Each structure stands twice: as structure tokens, then as C-alpha cells.
CSV table of C-alpha atoms and ligand atoms in Angstrom, one decimal:
chain,number,residue,atom,x,y,z
Z,12,UNK,CA,0.0,0.0,0.0
Z,13,UNK,CA,1.8,3.1,-1.2
Z,14,UNK,CA,0.5,6.2,0.5
Z,15,UNK,CA,0.3,9.5,-1.4
Z,16,UNK,CA,-0.5,12.7,0.4
Z,17,UNK,CA,-0.6,16.3,-0.5
Z,18,UNK,CA,2.3,18.0,1.1
Z,19,UNK,CA,1.6,21.7,1.8
Z,20,UNK,CA,5.4,22.3,1.7
Z,21,UNK,CA,5.8,21.2,-1.9
Z,22,UNK,CA,2.2,21.8,-2.9
Z,23,UNK,CA,2.1,18.5,-4.5
Z,24,UNK,CA,0.6,15.0,-4.0
Z,25,UNK,CA,3.7,12.9,-3.4
Z,26,UNK,CA,4.6,9.4,-2.0
Z,27,UNK,CA,4.7,9.6,1.8
Z,28,UNK,CA,8.2,9.0,3.1
Z,29,UNK,CA,9.4,8.5,6.6
Z,30,UNK,CA,12.9,8.8,8.2
Z,31,UNK,CA,12.6,5.2,9.5
Z,32,UNK,CA,10.6,2.8,7.5
Z,33,UNK,CA,7.4,1.8,9.2
Z,34,UNK,CA,7.8,4.5,11.9
Z,35,UNK,CA,5.9,7.8,11.8
Z,36,UNK,CA,6.6,10.7,14.1
Z,37,UNK,CA,3.5,13.0,13.9
Z,38,UNK,CA,2.9,16.3,15.5
Z,39,UNK,CA,-0.6,17.9,15.7
Z,40,UNK,CA,-1.4,21.4,16.9
Z,41,UNK,CA,-3.8,20.9,19.7
Z,42,UNK,CA,-6.4,23.1,21.4
Z,43,UNK,CA,-6.1,26.3,23.3
Z,44,UNK,CA,-7.8,25.3,26.5
Z,45,UNK,CA,-9.8,28.4,27.5
Z,46,UNK,CA,-13.2,27.0,26.5
Z,47,UNK,CA,-14.9,24.0,25.0
Z,48,UNK,CA,-13.6,23.1,21.5
Z,49,UNK,CA,-16.2,23.5,18.7
Z,50,UNK,CA,-16.9,21.0,16.0
Z,51,UNK,CA,-14.8,23.0,13.6
Z,52,UNK,CA,-11.8,22.3,15.8
Z,53,UNK,CA,-13.0,18.7,15.8
Z,54,UNK,CA,-13.0,18.5,12.1
Z,55,UNK,CA,-9.2,19.1,12.3
Z,56,UNK,CA,-8.7,16.5,15.1
Z,57,UNK,CA,-10.9,14.0,13.2
Z,58,UNK,CA,-8.9,14.5,10.0
Z,59,UNK,CA,-5.8,13.9,12.0
Z,60,UNK,CA,-7.3,10.8,13.6
Z,61,UNK,CA,-8.3,9.5,10.1
Z,62,UNK,CA,-4.8,10.2,8.8
Z,63,UNK,CA,-3.2,8.4,11.8
Z,64,UNK,CA,-5.5,5.4,11.5
Z,65,UNK,CA,-4.7,5.3,7.8
Z,66,UNK,CA,-1.0,5.3,8.5
Z,67,UNK,CA,-1.6,2.4,11.0
Z,68,UNK,CA,-3.8,0.6,8.5
Z,69,UNK,CA,-0.9,0.7,6.1
Z,70,UNK,CA,1.3,-1.0,8.7
Z,71,UNK,CA,3.1,1.9,10.3
Z,72,UNK,CA,3.8,2.5,13.9
Z,73,UNK,CA,2.7,6.1,14.7
Z,74,UNK,CA,3.9,8.2,17.5
Z,75,UNK,CA,1.5,11.2,17.7
Z,76,UNK,CA,2.1,14.2,19.9
Z,77,UNK,CA,-0.6,16.8,20.5
Z,78,UNK,CA,0.1,19.9,22.4
Z,79,UNK,CA,-2.2,21.7,24.8
Z,80,UNK,CA,-1.9,25.5,24.7
Z,81,UNK,CA,-2.5,26.4,28.3
Z,82,UNK,CA,-1.0,29.9,28.3
Z,83,UNK,CA,-1.8,32.7,26.0
Z,84,UNK,CA,-3.9,35.9,26.0
Z,85,UNK,CA,-7.2,34.0,26.0
Z,86,UNK,CA,-6.4,31.6,28.8
Z,87,UNK,CA,-4.9,34.4,30.9
Z,88,UNK,CA,-7.9,36.7,30.4
Z,89,UNK,CA,-10.3,33.8,31.0
Z,90,UNK,CA,-8.6,32.8,34.3
Z,91,UNK,CA,-8.6,36.4,35.5
Z,92,UNK,CA,-12.3,36.9,34.7
Z,93,UNK,CA,-13.0,33.6,36.6
Z,94,UNK,CA,-10.8,34.7,39.5
Z,95,UNK,CA,-8.8,31.5,39.2
Z,96,UNK,CA,-5.2,30.5,38.9
Z,97,UNK,CA,-4.3,29.6,35.3
Z,98,UNK,CA,-3.9,25.9,35.9
Z,99,UNK,CA,-7.1,25.6,37.8
Z,100,UNK,CA,-8.9,27.5,35.1
Z,101,UNK,CA,-7.6,25.4,32.2
Z,102,UNK,CA,-7.9,22.0,33.9
Z,103,UNK,CA,-11.7,21.4,33.4
Z,104,UNK,CA,-11.3,22.4,29.7
Z,105,UNK,CA,-8.5,19.9,29.3
Z,106,UNK,CA,-10.6,17.2,30.8
Z,107,UNK,CA,-13.6,18.2,28.6
Z,108,UNK,CA,-11.4,18.0,25.6
Z,109,UNK,CA,-10.3,14.5,26.4
Z,110,UNK,CA,-13.9,13.5,27.1
Z,111,UNK,CA,-14.9,14.9,23.7
Z,112,UNK,CA,-12.1,13.0,21.9
Z,113,UNK,CA,-13.5,9.8,23.5
Z,114,UNK,CA,-17.1,10.7,22.4
Z,115,UNK,CA,-15.8,11.0,18.8
Z,116,UNK,CA,-13.7,7.8,19.0
Z,117,UNK,CA,-10.4,9.6,18.4
Z,118,UNK,CA,-7.4,7.4,19.2
Z,119,UNK,CA,-5.4,9.0,21.9
Z,120,UNK,CA,-2.0,10.6,21.1
Z,121,UNK,CA,1.1,9.2,22.8
Z,122,UNK,CA,1.8,12.5,24.6
Z,123,UNK,CA,-0.2,15.6,25.3
Z,124,UNK,CA,2.5,18.1,26.4
Z,125,UNK,CA,1.2,21.3,28.0
Z,126,UNK,CA,3.0,24.5,27.2
Z,127,UNK,CA,3.4,25.5,30.9
Z,128,UNK,CA,5.2,22.3,31.6
Z,129,UNK,CA,7.9,23.0,28.9
Z,130,UNK,CA,9.2,26.5,29.7
Z,131,UNK,CA,12.8,25.4,30.1
Z,132,UNK,CA,12.8,23.8,26.6
Z,133,UNK,CA,11.5,27.1,25.2
Z,134,UNK,CA,14.1,29.1,27.0
Z,135,UNK,CA,16.8,27.0,25.5
Z,136,UNK,CA,15.5,27.6,22.0
Z,137,UNK,CA,15.4,31.4,22.6
Z,138,UNK,CA,19.0,31.3,24.0
Z,139,UNK,CA,20.1,29.5,20.9
Z,140,UNK,CA,18.4,32.0,18.7
Z,141,UNK,CA,20.2,34.8,20.6
Z,142,UNK,CA,23.5,33.0,20.0
Z,143,UNK,CA,22.8,32.9,16.3
Z,144,UNK,CA,22.0,36.6,16.2
Z,145,UNK,CA,18.4,36.0,15.1
Z,146,UNK,CA,16.6,36.9,18.3
Z,147,UNK,CA,16.5,40.5,19.6
Z,148,UNK,CA,15.0,42.1,22.6
Z,149,UNK,CA,12.7,45.1,22.2
Z,150,UNK,CA,12.0,48.0,24.6
Z,151,UNK,CA,9.0,46.4,26.2
Z,152,UNK,CA,11.1,43.4,27.3
Z,153,UNK,CA,9.7,41.1,24.6
Z,154,UNK,CA,12.0,39.0,22.4
Z,155,UNK,CA,11.5,38.8,18.7
Z,156,UNK,CA,12.6,36.5,15.9
Z,157,UNK,CA,14.1,38.7,13.2
Z,158,UNK,CA,12.8,37.4,9.9
Z,159,UNK,CA,15.2,39.5,7.8
Z,160,UNK,CA,18.2,37.8,9.6
Z,161,UNK,CA,16.9,34.3,8.6
Z,162,UNK,CA,17.3,33.5,4.9
Z,163,UNK,CA,14.9,30.7,4.6
Z,164,UNK,CA,11.8,32.3,6.0
Z,165,UNK,CA,8.6,31.8,4.0
Z,166,UNK,CA,9.3,28.3,2.6
Z,167,UNK,CA,6.0,26.8,3.7
Z,168,UNK,CA,3.8,29.7,3.0
Z,169,UNK,CA,5.8,30.5,-0.2
Z,170,UNK,CA,6.2,34.1,0.8
Z,171,UNK,CA,7.8,36.7,-1.3
Z,172,UNK,CA,10.5,38.0,1.0
Z,173,UNK,CA,10.9,41.2,-0.9
Z,174,UNK,CA,7.2,42.1,-0.6
Z,175,UNK,CA,7.5,41.3,3.1
Z,176,UNK,CA,10.5,43.6,3.6
Z,177,UNK,CA,8.8,46.4,1.8
Z,178,UNK,CA,6.3,46.5,4.6
Z,179,UNK,CA,3.2,44.4,3.8
Z,180,UNK,CA,1.7,43.8,7.2
Z,181,UNK,CA,1.2,40.1,7.5
Z,182,UNK,CA,1.3,39.4,11.2
Z,183,UNK,CA,-0.6,41.9,13.4
Z,184,UNK,CA,1.1,42.2,16.7
Z,185,UNK,CA,0.8,44.7,19.5
Z,186,UNK,CA,4.4,45.2,20.4
Z,187,UNK,CA,7.4,47.1,19.0
Z,188,UNK,CA,9.3,45.3,16.4
Z,189,UNK,CA,12.2,45.9,14.0
Z,190,UNK,CA,10.5,44.2,11.0
Z,191,UNK,CA,6.8,43.8,10.3
Z,192,UNK,CA,7.1,40.1,9.9
Z,193,UNK,CA,9.0,39.6,13.1
Z,194,UNK,CA,7.2,37.5,15.6
Z,195,UNK,CA,7.4,37.2,19.4
Z,196,UNK,CA,9.4,34.4,21.0
Z,197,UNK,CA,8.8,35.8,24.4
Z,198,UNK,CA,6.4,38.4,25.6
Z,199,UNK,CA,7.8,40.7,28.2
Z,200,UNK,CA,5.9,40.8,31.5
Z,201,UNK,CA,2.9,43.2,31.5
Z,202,UNK,CA,0.9,43.9,34.6
Z,203,UNK,CA,-2.2,42.7,32.7
Z,204,UNK,CA,-0.7,39.2,32.9
Z,205,UNK,CA,-0.8,39.3,36.7
Z,206,UNK,CA,1.1,36.3,38.2
Z,207,UNK,CA,1.4,34.4,34.9
Z,208,UNK,CA,5.1,35.0,34.6
Z,209,UNK,CA,8.4,33.1,34.3
Z,210,UNK,CA,12.0,34.2,34.8
Z,211,UNK,CA,14.4,34.3,31.9
Z,212,UNK,CA,18.0,35.6,31.5
Z,213,UNK,CA,16.6,38.4,29.3
Z,214,UNK,CA,13.8,39.3,31.7
Z,215,UNK,CA,10.6,37.9,33.0
Z,216,UNK,CA,7.6,37.2,30.8
Z,217,UNK,CA,5.9,34.3,29.0
Z,218,UNK,CA,6.5,32.3,25.8
Z,219,UNK,CA,5.0,33.1,22.4
Z,220,UNK,CA,2.5,30.6,21.0
Z,221,UNK,CA,4.7,29.5,18.0
Z,222,UNK,CA,7.6,28.7,20.2
Z,223,UNK,CA,5.8,26.1,22.2
Z,224,UNK,CA,5.2,23.9,19.2
Z,225,UNK,CA,8.8,24.0,18.0
Z,226,UNK,CA,10.1,23.2,21.5
Z,227,UNK,CA,7.7,20.4,22.3
Z,228,UNK,CA,7.7,18.7,18.9
Z,229,UNK,CA,11.5,18.5,18.9
Z,230,UNK,CA,11.5,17.3,22.5
Z,231,UNK,CA,9.2,14.4,21.8
Z,232,UNK,CA,9.9,13.6,18.1
Z,233,UNK,CA,13.5,14.8,17.5
Z,234,UNK,CA,15.0,17.7,15.6
Z,235,UNK,CA,13.7,16.2,12.3
Z,236,UNK,CA,10.5,14.3,12.1
Z,237,UNK,CA,8.0,13.0,9.5
Z,238,UNK,CA,4.6,14.7,9.7
Z,239,UNK,CA,3.1,17.8,11.0
Z,240,UNK,CA,-0.6,18.6,10.8
Z,241,UNK,CA,-3.2,21.3,11.6
Z,242,UNK,CA,-6.1,23.3,10.2
Z,243,UNK,CA,-5.3,25.4,7.2
Z,244,UNK,CA,-5.3,28.6,9.3
Z,245,UNK,CA,-2.3,27.2,11.1
Z,246,UNK,CA,-0.1,27.2,8.0
Z,247,UNK,CA,0.7,30.8,8.2
Z,248,UNK,CA,2.1,32.3,10.4
Z,249,UNK,CA,2.1,29.5,13.0
Z,250,UNK,CA,3.7,26.7,11.1
Z,251,UNK,CA,6.0,29.0,9.1
Z,252,UNK,CA,7.3,30.4,12.4
Z,253,UNK,CA,7.7,26.9,13.9
Z,254,UNK,CA,9.9,26.0,11.0
Z,255,UNK,CA,12.0,29.1,11.2
Z,256,UNK,CA,12.6,28.7,15.0
Z,257,UNK,CA,13.5,25.1,14.7
Z,258,UNK,CA,15.7,25.2,11.5
Z,259,UNK,CA,17.5,28.4,12.5
Z,260,UNK,CA,18.7,26.6,15.6
Z,261,UNK,CA,19.3,23.0,14.4
Z,262,UNK,CA,20.3,23.7,10.8
Z,263,UNK,CA,18.4,20.5,9.9
Z,264,UNK,CA,15.1,20.0,8.0
Z,265,UNK,CA,12.4,20.3,10.7
Z,266,UNK,CA,9.5,18.3,9.1
Z,267,UNK,CA,9.2,16.4,5.9
Z,268,UNK,CA,5.4,16.4,5.3
Z,269,UNK,CA,3.0,19.1,6.2
Z,270,UNK,CA,-0.7,18.4,6.0
Z,271,UNK,CA,-3.6,20.8,6.6
Z,272,UNK,CA,-7.3,20.4,6.5
Z,273,UNK,CA,-9.8,22.9,5.2
Z,274,UNK,CA,-12.3,24.6,7.4
Z,275,UNK,CA,-15.7,23.5,8.6
Z,276,UNK,CA,-18.1,26.2,7.6
Z,277,UNK,CA,-21.5,27.4,8.6
Z,278,UNK,CA,-23.4,29.3,5.9
Z,279,UNK,CA,-20.2,29.8,3.9
Z,280,UNK,CA,-18.2,31.2,6.8
Z,281,UNK,CA,-15.5,29.5,8.9
Z,282,UNK,CA,-16.9,28.1,12.1
Z,283,UNK,CA,-15.1,30.0,14.8
Z,284,UNK,CA,-15.5,31.3,18.3
Z,285,UNK,CA,-14.9,34.9,17.3
Z,286,UNK,CA,-17.8,34.8,14.7
Z,287,UNK,CA,-20.1,33.2,17.2
Z,288,UNK,CA,-21.3,30.7,14.6
Z,289,UNK,CA,-20.1,27.6,16.4
Z,290,UNK,CA,-21.5,24.5,17.9
Z,291,UNK,CA,-19.6,22.6,20.6
Z,292,UNK,CA,-19.9,18.8,20.7
Z,293,UNK,CA,-21.9,19.2,23.8
Z,294,UNK,CA,-24.4,21.5,22.0
Z,295,UNK,CA,-25.1,18.7,19.5
Z,296,UNK,CA,-25.2,16.0,22.1
Z,297,UNK,CA,-27.9,18.0,23.9
Z,298,UNK,CA,-29.9,18.0,20.7
Z,299,UNK,CA,-29.7,14.2,20.7
Z,300,UNK,CA,-26.9,13.6,18.2
Z,301,UNK,CA,-24.3,11.0,19.1
Z,302,UNK,CA,-20.5,11.2,18.8
Z,303,UNK,CA,-20.7,8.4,16.2
Z,304,UNK,CA,-23.0,10.5,14.0
Z,305,UNK,CA,-20.9,13.6,14.3
Z,306,UNK,CA,-17.8,11.6,13.5
Z,307,UNK,CA,-19.4,10.3,10.4
Z,308,UNK,CA,-20.4,13.8,9.2
Z,309,UNK,CA,-17.1,15.4,9.9
Z,310,UNK,CA,-15.2,12.7,8.1
Z,311,UNK,CA,-17.5,12.4,5.1
Z,312,UNK,CA,-15.7,14.9,2.8
Z,313,UNK,CA,-12.2,15.3,1.5
Z,314,UNK,CA,-10.1,16.9,4.1
Z,315,UNK,CA,-8.8,19.6,1.7
Z,316,UNK,CA,-12.3,20.7,0.8
Z,317,UNK,CA,-14.4,23.0,2.8
Z,318,UNK,CA,-17.3,21.2,4.5
Z,319,UNK,CA,-20.5,23.0,5.2
Z,320,UNK,CA,-22.1,22.0,8.5
Z,321,UNK,CA,-25.9,21.2,8.3
Z,322,UNK,CA,-28.4,19.3,10.4
Z,323,UNK,CA,-29.5,17.6,7.2
Z,324,UNK,CA,-26.0,16.0,7.1
Z,325,UNK,CA,-26.5,14.7,10.6
Z,326,UNK,CA,-29.9,13.2,9.6
Z,327,UNK,CA,-28.3,11.6,6.6
Z,328,UNK,CA,-25.5,10.2,8.9
Z,329,UNK,CA,-28.2,8.7,11.1
Z,330,UNK,CA,-29.8,7.0,8.2
Z,331,UNK,CA,-26.5,5.6,6.8
Z,332,UNK,CA,-25.5,4.3,10.2
Z,333,UNK,CA,-28.9,2.6,10.6
Z,334,UNK,CA,-28.2,0.8,7.3
Z,335,UNK,CA,-24.8,-0.3,8.7
Z,336,UNK,CA,-26.4,-1.5,11.9
Z,337,UNK,CA,-29.0,-3.5,10.2
Z,338,UNK,CA,-26.4,-5.2,8.2
Z,339,UNK,CA,-24.0,-6.0,11.0
Z,340,UNK,CA,-26.9,-7.2,13.2
Z,341,UNK,CA,-28.1,-9.5,10.5
Z,342,UNK,CA,-24.5,-10.8,10.0
Z,343,UNK,CA,-24.2,-11.4,13.7
Z,344,UNK,CA,-27.5,-13.3,13.7
Z,345,UNK,CA,-26.4,-15.3,10.8
Z,346,UNK,CA,-23.1,-16.2,12.5
Z,347,UNK,CA,-25.2,-17.6,15.4
Z,348,UNK,CA,-27.8,-19.4,13.3
Z,349,UNK,CA,-26.4,-19.9,9.8
Z,350,UNK,CA,-25.7,-23.1,7.9
Z,351,UNK,CA,-22.4,-24.9,7.4
Z,352,UNK,CA,-19.7,-23.2,5.4
Z,353,UNK,CA,-20.3,-23.6,1.6
Z,354,UNK,CA,-17.2,-21.4,0.7
Z,355,UNK,CA,-19.3,-18.5,-0.4
Z,356,UNK,CA,-17.9,-15.1,0.6
Z,357,UNK,CA,-19.1,-11.5,0.2
Z,358,UNK,CA,-16.8,-10.1,-2.5
Z,359,UNK,CA,-14.1,-8.0,-0.8
Z,360,UNK,CA,-13.9,-4.2,-1.1
Z,361,UNK,CA,-10.8,-3.9,1.0
Z,362,UNK,CA,-8.5,-3.2,-1.9
Z,363,UNK,CA,-10.8,-0.4,-3.2
Z,364,UNK,CA,-11.0,0.9,0.4
Z,365,UNK,CA,-7.2,0.9,0.8
Z,366,UNK,CA,-6.6,2.5,-2.6
Z,367,UNK,CA,-9.0,5.3,-1.7
Z,368,UNK,CA,-7.2,6.0,1.5
Z,369,UNK,CA,-3.8,5.8,-0.1
Z,370,UNK,CA,-5.0,8.4,-2.7
Z,371,UNK,CA,-4.5,11.4,-0.4
Z,372,UNK,CA,-7.2,10.2,2.0
Z,373,UNK,CA,-10.1,10.0,-0.3
Z,374,UNK,CA,-12.7,9.6,2.5
Z,375,UNK,CA,-15.8,9.7,0.2
Z,376,UNK,CA,-14.4,6.8,-1.9
Z,377,UNK,CA,-13.5,4.9,1.2
Z,378,UNK,CA,-17.0,5.4,2.5
Z,379,UNK,CA,-18.4,4.2,-0.8
Z,380,UNK,CA,-16.3,1.0,-0.7
Z,381,UNK,CA,-17.7,0.4,2.8
Z,382,UNK,CA,-21.3,0.8,1.7
Z,383,UNK,CA,-20.8,-1.2,-1.5
Z,384,UNK,CA,-19.6,-4.0,0.7
Z,385,UNK,CA,-22.7,-3.6,2.9
Z,386,UNK,CA,-25.0,-3.8,-0.1
Z,387,UNK,CA,-23.2,-6.9,-1.3
Z,388,UNK,CA,-23.4,-8.4,2.2
Z,389,UNK,CA,-27.2,-7.8,2.3
Z,390,UNK,CA,-27.6,-9.5,-1.0
Z,391,UNK,CA,-25.5,-12.5,0.2
Z,392,UNK,CA,-27.6,-12.7,3.3
Z,393,UNK,CA,-30.7,-13.0,1.3
Z,394,UNK,CA,-29.1,-15.6,-0.9
Z,395,UNK,CA,-28.4,-17.7,2.2
Z,396,UNK,CA,-24.8,-16.7,3.3
Z,397,UNK,CA,-23.4,-19.3,5.7
Z,398,UNK,CA,-22.3,-18.6,9.3
Z,399,UNK,CA,-18.6,-18.7,8.2
Z,400,UNK,CA,-19.4,-16.3,5.3
Z,401,UNK,CA,-21.1,-13.9,7.7
Z,402,UNK,CA,-18.2,-14.0,10.1
Z,403,UNK,CA,-15.8,-13.3,7.2
Z,404,UNK,CA,-17.9,-10.3,6.3
Z,405,UNK,CA,-17.9,-9.0,9.9
Z,406,UNK,CA,-14.1,-9.4,9.9
Z,407,UNK,CA,-13.8,-7.3,6.8
Z,408,UNK,CA,-16.0,-4.6,8.3
Z,409,UNK,CA,-13.8,-4.7,11.4
Z,410,UNK,CA,-10.8,-4.1,9.2
Z,411,UNK,CA,-12.4,-1.0,7.6
Z,412,UNK,CA,-13.5,0.1,11.0
Z,413,UNK,CA,-9.9,0.4,12.1
Z,414,UNK,CA,-9.8,3.5,10.0
Z,415,UNK,CA,-13.5,4.6,9.9
Z,416,UNK,CA,-14.1,4.2,13.6
Z,417,UNK,CA,-17.9,4.4,13.3
Z,418,UNK,CA,-19.0,0.9,12.2
Z,419,UNK,CA,-19.0,-0.8,15.6
Z,420,UNK,CA,-18.3,2.2,17.8
Z,421,UNK,CA,-21.0,3.6,20.1
Z,422,UNK,CA,-23.6,0.9,19.5
Z,423,UNK,CA,-25.6,-0.1,22.5
Z,424,UNK,CA,-24.2,-3.3,23.9
Z,425,UNK,CA,-26.7,-6.1,23.2
Z,426,UNK,CA,-28.0,-7.3,26.6
Z,427,UNK,CA,-27.8,-11.0,27.3
Z,428,UNK,CA,-31.2,-12.6,26.8
Z,429,UNK,CA,-32.5,-14.3,30.0
Z,430,UNK,CA,-33.4,-18.1,29.7
Z,431,UNK,CA,-37.1,-17.4,30.6
Z,432,UNK,CA,-37.3,-14.8,27.7
Z,433,UNK,CA,-35.5,-17.1,25.3
Z,434,UNK,CA,-38.0,-20.0,26.2
Z,435,UNK,CA,-41.0,-17.7,25.5
Z,436,UNK,CA,-39.4,-16.7,22.2
Z,437,UNK,CA,-38.8,-20.3,21.3
Z,438,UNK,CA,-42.5,-21.1,22.0
Z,439,UNK,CA,-43.5,-18.3,19.8
Z,440,UNK,CA,-41.3,-19.5,17.0
Z,441,UNK,CA,-42.9,-22.9,17.3
Z,442,UNK,CA,-46.4,-21.3,17.3
Z,443,UNK,CA,-45.5,-19.3,14.1
Z,444,UNK,CA,-44.2,-22.5,12.4
Z,445,UNK,CA,-47.5,-24.1,13.2
Z,446,UNK,CA,-49.3,-20.9,11.8
Z,447,UNK,CA,-50.9,-20.4,15.2
Z,448,UNK,CA,-51.1,-16.6,14.9
Z,449,UNK,CA,-53.2,-16.0,17.9
Z,450,UNK,CA,-50.7,-17.9,20.2
Z,451,UNK,CA,-47.8,-16.1,18.5
Z,452,UNK,CA,-49.4,-12.7,19.2
Z,453,UNK,CA,-50.2,-13.7,22.8
Z,454,UNK,CA,-46.6,-14.6,23.3
Z,455,UNK,CA,-45.4,-11.4,21.7
Z,456,UNK,CA,-47.6,-9.4,24.2
Z,457,UNK,CA,-46.3,-11.5,27.1
Z,458,UNK,CA,-42.7,-10.8,26.0
Z,459,UNK,CA,-43.5,-7.1,25.8
Z,460,UNK,CA,-45.0,-7.2,29.3
Z,461,UNK,CA,-41.7,-8.6,30.5
Z,462,UNK,CA,-39.8,-5.8,28.7
Z,463,UNK,CA,-38.7,-7.4,25.5
Z,464,UNK,CA,-39.6,-6.5,22.0
Z,465,UNK,CA,-39.7,-9.2,19.4
Z,466,UNK,CA,-39.2,-8.5,15.7
Z,467,UNK,CA,-39.7,-10.9,12.8
Z,468,UNK,CA,-37.4,-10.9,9.9
Z,469,UNK,CA,-36.0,-13.2,7.3
Z,470,UNK,CA,-33.5,-14.2,9.9
Z,471,UNK,CA,-36.3,-15.3,12.2
Z,472,UNK,CA,-37.0,-13.5,15.4
Z,473,UNK,CA,-34.8,-11.0,17.1
Z,474,UNK,CA,-35.2,-9.8,20.6
Z,475,UNK,CA,-34.4,-6.4,21.9
Z,476,UNK,CA,-35.0,-4.9,25.4
Z,477,UNK,CA,-37.7,-2.2,25.3
Z,478,UNK,CA,-36.3,1.3,25.9
X,578,AMP,P1,-7.4,26.8,17.9
X,578,AMP,O1,-7.9,26.3,19.3
X,578,AMP,O2,-8.2,27.9,17.4
X,578,AMP,O3,-5.9,27.0,17.9
X,578,AMP,O4,-7.7,25.6,16.9
X,578,AMP,C1,-7.4,24.3,17.1
X,578,AMP,C2,-7.3,23.5,15.8
X,578,AMP,O5,-8.6,23.6,15.1
X,578,AMP,C3,-6.3,24.1,14.8
X,578,AMP,O6,-5.7,23.0,14.1
X,578,AMP,C4,-7.2,24.9,13.8
X,578,AMP,O7,-6.6,25.0,12.6
X,578,AMP,C5,-8.5,24.1,13.8
X,578,AMP,N1,-9.7,24.8,13.4
X,578,AMP,C6,-10.2,25.9,14.0
X,578,AMP,N2,-11.4,26.3,13.4
X,578,AMP,C7,-11.6,25.4,12.4
X,578,AMP,C8,-12.7,25.1,11.5
X,578,AMP,N3,-13.7,26.0,11.4
X,578,AMP,N4,-12.6,24.1,10.7
X,578,AMP,C9,-11.5,23.2,10.7
X,578,AMP,N5,-10.5,23.3,11.6
X,578,AMP,C10,-10.5,24.4,12.5
X,579,ZN,ZN1,1.2,24.4,16.9
């Protein structure tokens, strides 16, 4: 399985290469924990989960690192408004974030480093940048990265350095700088920041946002690693600055492949906190939607294409998942009751599925392969698929689910059927076989009175506890 991905650095779809065969070091820009993440953010985290699962499906070992931005303007202002210490303020949002990832069946990263736990690593990077003559201190005590002193700036965003020097304002910032593109490595202490402050040889203050990702990615993945991801809004200036900080210090290529997902939109606009047009996962759960349904909707589009959020899409997801459930239920029933193996199998779609993923994560085609398999499985069930054939079909769906993560996830566990209930159901099956419809109906009512719903299908009876 040769994976090909669009690399934002080269702006081309290219074969995915790693430093060590079969091993992938992957860094993902994580949340700023001043509030609940919205489903636009989760589009990015789900794209990254899909990517990671695809890498694993293709046989790679993935070490994923996702940072938690727990110090910046927003977290500081939030903690002050709440009258809490910074860590106490961010803790519940970090916990909520992890709970939300679980709700969406996102595989956990290997490490979730928090910025406030990595200040020494960041100070080391700044010192090294001073040594190279690339960092400078401004009057307000902040430290900046001088873009004009670093030749390779702009390689990810493909920036015209001359245009930048001639004064195009590309990075709004509140402090005094020598060059318009220069960005803060360290923000000098300001009384607005209260007690959120660290000591540094060049004066007290706090780290800049870009710096944390360079410092923490290199700490956990090495000075050069394979893959770095985020939403498209991270590409510039955040990722550009990460590269500059890292490569200026190490002189080595920082990251080989950069991948970015397009935005989740609402009525044509980016879903964002500042526009107020956002839903959190919790908002949707309160409206009765499940993590499984939301996962389906957010994955069901190519990651580099904008995705418009609608409630119609959630309803469509519900219907699609119901079709999946019907099929997997019928397959399970057939495994339990089916005939001996006659060698017949549902024609596999795994190759088409893998090819779709390998083609720059073509999610829609991967979904299509899955549903084509479900249609074929339904047809095979009608044609009398054996127990072994049904088991093989379930195994294939389980393989696909390693990447999709919504086929078997989040389904109510089937409750064990008590012997007394099974006995009544067996009596009813016998009554039906004898065409004794009155007795069959009486037994159905008796089962209902005991809390069990019986349904008749081609597979025979199925029992479900009443809600
Ligand atoms: P933030 O907390 O704003 O730094 O965002 C966390 C992650 O979510 C980043 O990777 C962003 O690029 C991504 N993100 C933010 N808004 C959206 C959106 N509407 N659609 C997709 N990704 C987003
Ligand atoms: Zn980052």
C-alpha cells in the first residue's frame, strides 16, 4: 500500500516517506484550553485521527504528539475573569477536551504536552536564537525573531520576502518590532498578565505561541520528524514560524510532510469562536446527536475541501449508520444461526478501500467502498450466506473500522437474553411455524409485558430490550 499525500510544503501530492521505514513521528497542533472546543476544531482533530488510522492501517507505527496551549492571551484573560489560577482554570477544559475525543472515538496521542510544563525547553530555544543573532530584545522586554536575519523564512507559505521587507503587514502584533514580519518568541511581562510569569535571562515574561510547538515537537519527536498537521489557518504564520525557529537553531530540516485540513463552515463562513457561529460537541449532544453520527459527518468529505455543517447532514448520517447497523446485526445473527460453510464469501472491497485511503485520504471513496460492501453483504444474506461467510464479512468490516471508527463504535451493547425470555421466544417461533397466529401474538404481548420487543425478519425472530 503506497500512501500518497498532498504536502503543503511542496504543494504536490507525493509518495509519503518517513525517516525510518514503518515508523511515523507526527505532531498535531492541539487546542487552546480556554473554552470547549467547537466542532470546527474537531474537524481538524478527526482529519488527523483518520490520517493516523490510515498510517496504521498501512502498517506503520505512529507516535503522535498533540500539544495543549494552556498559556496565551485567552487563557490568561479567562482565568482572570473567573478569578482562578491559570492551571485551575484550564484543567476542566483539558478534561472536557479528552472526554470529547472519546465521544468521537479519536485514538489518543502518545503524549499531550502542555506549554506551561515546557518552559525550560522554550528558554533553550530562545537562547540558541540569541546566540545565532536571530533573536533580539525590544524596549518592552519582549524577544522577537528577526525574519530578515533568517534567509529561509517563507518556505512553507511561499512568501515573497521582498514584498514582506517592503512593509506588507502580515502578522498583526501589539508590540514594538524591528521588522513587520518579526514575531514574538517571548512576551515581556505586562501587569495585565498578573502572576502568569516566568523568569528568563533576558527578563521575565511568558513564551510566544509559535515557540511552544517548535520546542515540544522536537523534544518528543526529535529535531527532524516526519509529519506535522493542523487546520489550514495554522499554516501561516504559525507553522511557518515553527519551521523558522527550529531550523534556524538546528540547521536541519524540521518536518518532511505538512498536511492541513480545510475549514468547517457554517453558511459559507468559517466556524469560529470569534464569529459566534459555532456548535460545541456538547451542544449537538444536547440536541440528541451522538459522537458516532458527528464523527461520520465530519469525516465524510475530502479533508482539503471546505465542509458546510448542516443538520441535514446529521440526519443523513443517522440513516446511513442505521443501514450499517441493520447489516451488522443480520450478519451477527447469521453467525449464530447460519448453515455450514459452503465457501461463499461477500466479494471483498478492502482493496478499493485501501486504494481510496492511499490516494490522499479520499474519504468519500473509502465510505463508498464500505457501503458497496454492505449492499453486497445484504444480497449475500438474502441468498443464504453461511455462518462462516457472515463471520468473514464481519471481519472485513472490522478491518475497515480500524480507519473509519464508526461501524462498531458507540452501539448499545446487546443485553444477554434471560433463559425465561428465550424460552418464550422459542415457544413463539414454534407457534408461528404451526401458523398459530393467535398464540404467536399472545406470546409477543407476554414478552412485551416482560420488557422485550420481538421482531420478525428473514433471519427469524430478534429480541431487543424495550427502551
Ligand atoms: P485553535 O484552538 O483555534 O488553535 O484551533 C485548534 C485547531 O482547530 C487548529 O488546528 C485549527 O486550525 C483548527 N480549526 C479551527 N477552526 C476550524 C474550522 N472551522 N474548521 C476546521 N478546523 C478548524
Ligand atoms: Zn502548533
